[in-house]
C-alpha atoms as one frame of an Amber mdcrd trajectory, in Angstrom:
protein
  82.256  92.256  87.267  84.608  91.500  90.161  87.318  90.401  87.714  87.001
  93.675  85.825  87.239  95.675  89.050  90.335  93.722  90.113  91.932  94.219
  86.691  91.307  97.981  86.873  92.865  98.127  90.347  95.917  96.160  89.193
  96.345  98.367  86.134  96.138 101.560  88.173  98.888 100.209  90.448 101.310
  99.445  87.574 100.526 102.060  84.939 103.288 104.582  84.188 103.386 107.871
  86.040 101.841 110.721  84.128 103.523 114.076  83.952 102.187 116.678  86.329
 102.556 119.274  83.577  99.495 117.882  81.833  97.385 118.645  84.876  98.892
 122.115  85.290  98.465 123.057  81.642  94.700 123.222  81.939  94.755 125.773
  84.761  97.899 127.835  84.204  98.959 129.798  81.111 102.048 128.419  79.382
 105.001 130.783  79.072 106.025 130.605  75.404 108.856 133.124  75.552 112.000
 131.770  73.902 114.815 131.161  76.388 117.295 129.472  74.022 117.486 129.719
  70.232 120.073 127.062  69.440 121.554 126.994  65.948 123.689 123.865  65.402
 126.944 124.009  63.476 126.642 123.113  59.812 124.630 124.374  56.921 120.986
 123.551  56.515 120.449 122.601  60.125 117.169 123.690  61.670 117.425 125.718
  64.882 115.843 124.499  68.109 113.884 126.828  70.362 113.614 126.105  74.063
 110.779 128.050  75.652 110.392 128.929  79.322 107.732 126.228  79.805 110.230
 123.601  78.562 112.479 124.364  81.516 109.839 122.930  83.849 110.497 119.583
  82.158 114.045 119.550  83.569 112.776 119.091  87.120 113.171 115.667  88.753
 110.224 113.373  88.049 109.156 115.172  84.866 109.424 113.754  81.366 111.534
 115.443  78.697 109.690 116.799  75.672 110.651 116.758  71.999 112.290 120.191
  72.067 114.649 119.259  74.892 115.564 115.930  73.296 116.069 117.567  69.893
 118.305 120.230  71.459 120.446 117.677  73.287 120.891 115.400  70.275 121.813
 118.251  67.943 124.173 119.732  70.512 125.837 116.395  71.198 126.187 115.194
  67.588 126.942 118.497  65.887 128.925 120.548  68.392 130.589 117.818  70.424
 131.596 115.602  67.490
């Protein structure tokens, strides 16, 4: 039992940081209003919507979500190429 307790303590010391947004999401409503509707150059490309709640993910210490990564990749490869 002592080994298990020690292993749990070691794991809690090295496990990755979890986003604070997950804790906030259970108590605060999420603002789903669209802030950016990005349409990449080229035919057949799917647009990317960035909602107000996604902007919270741009703060230091937060993790990016799929929408932000998708926006950046499409912007970089389609419009900057």
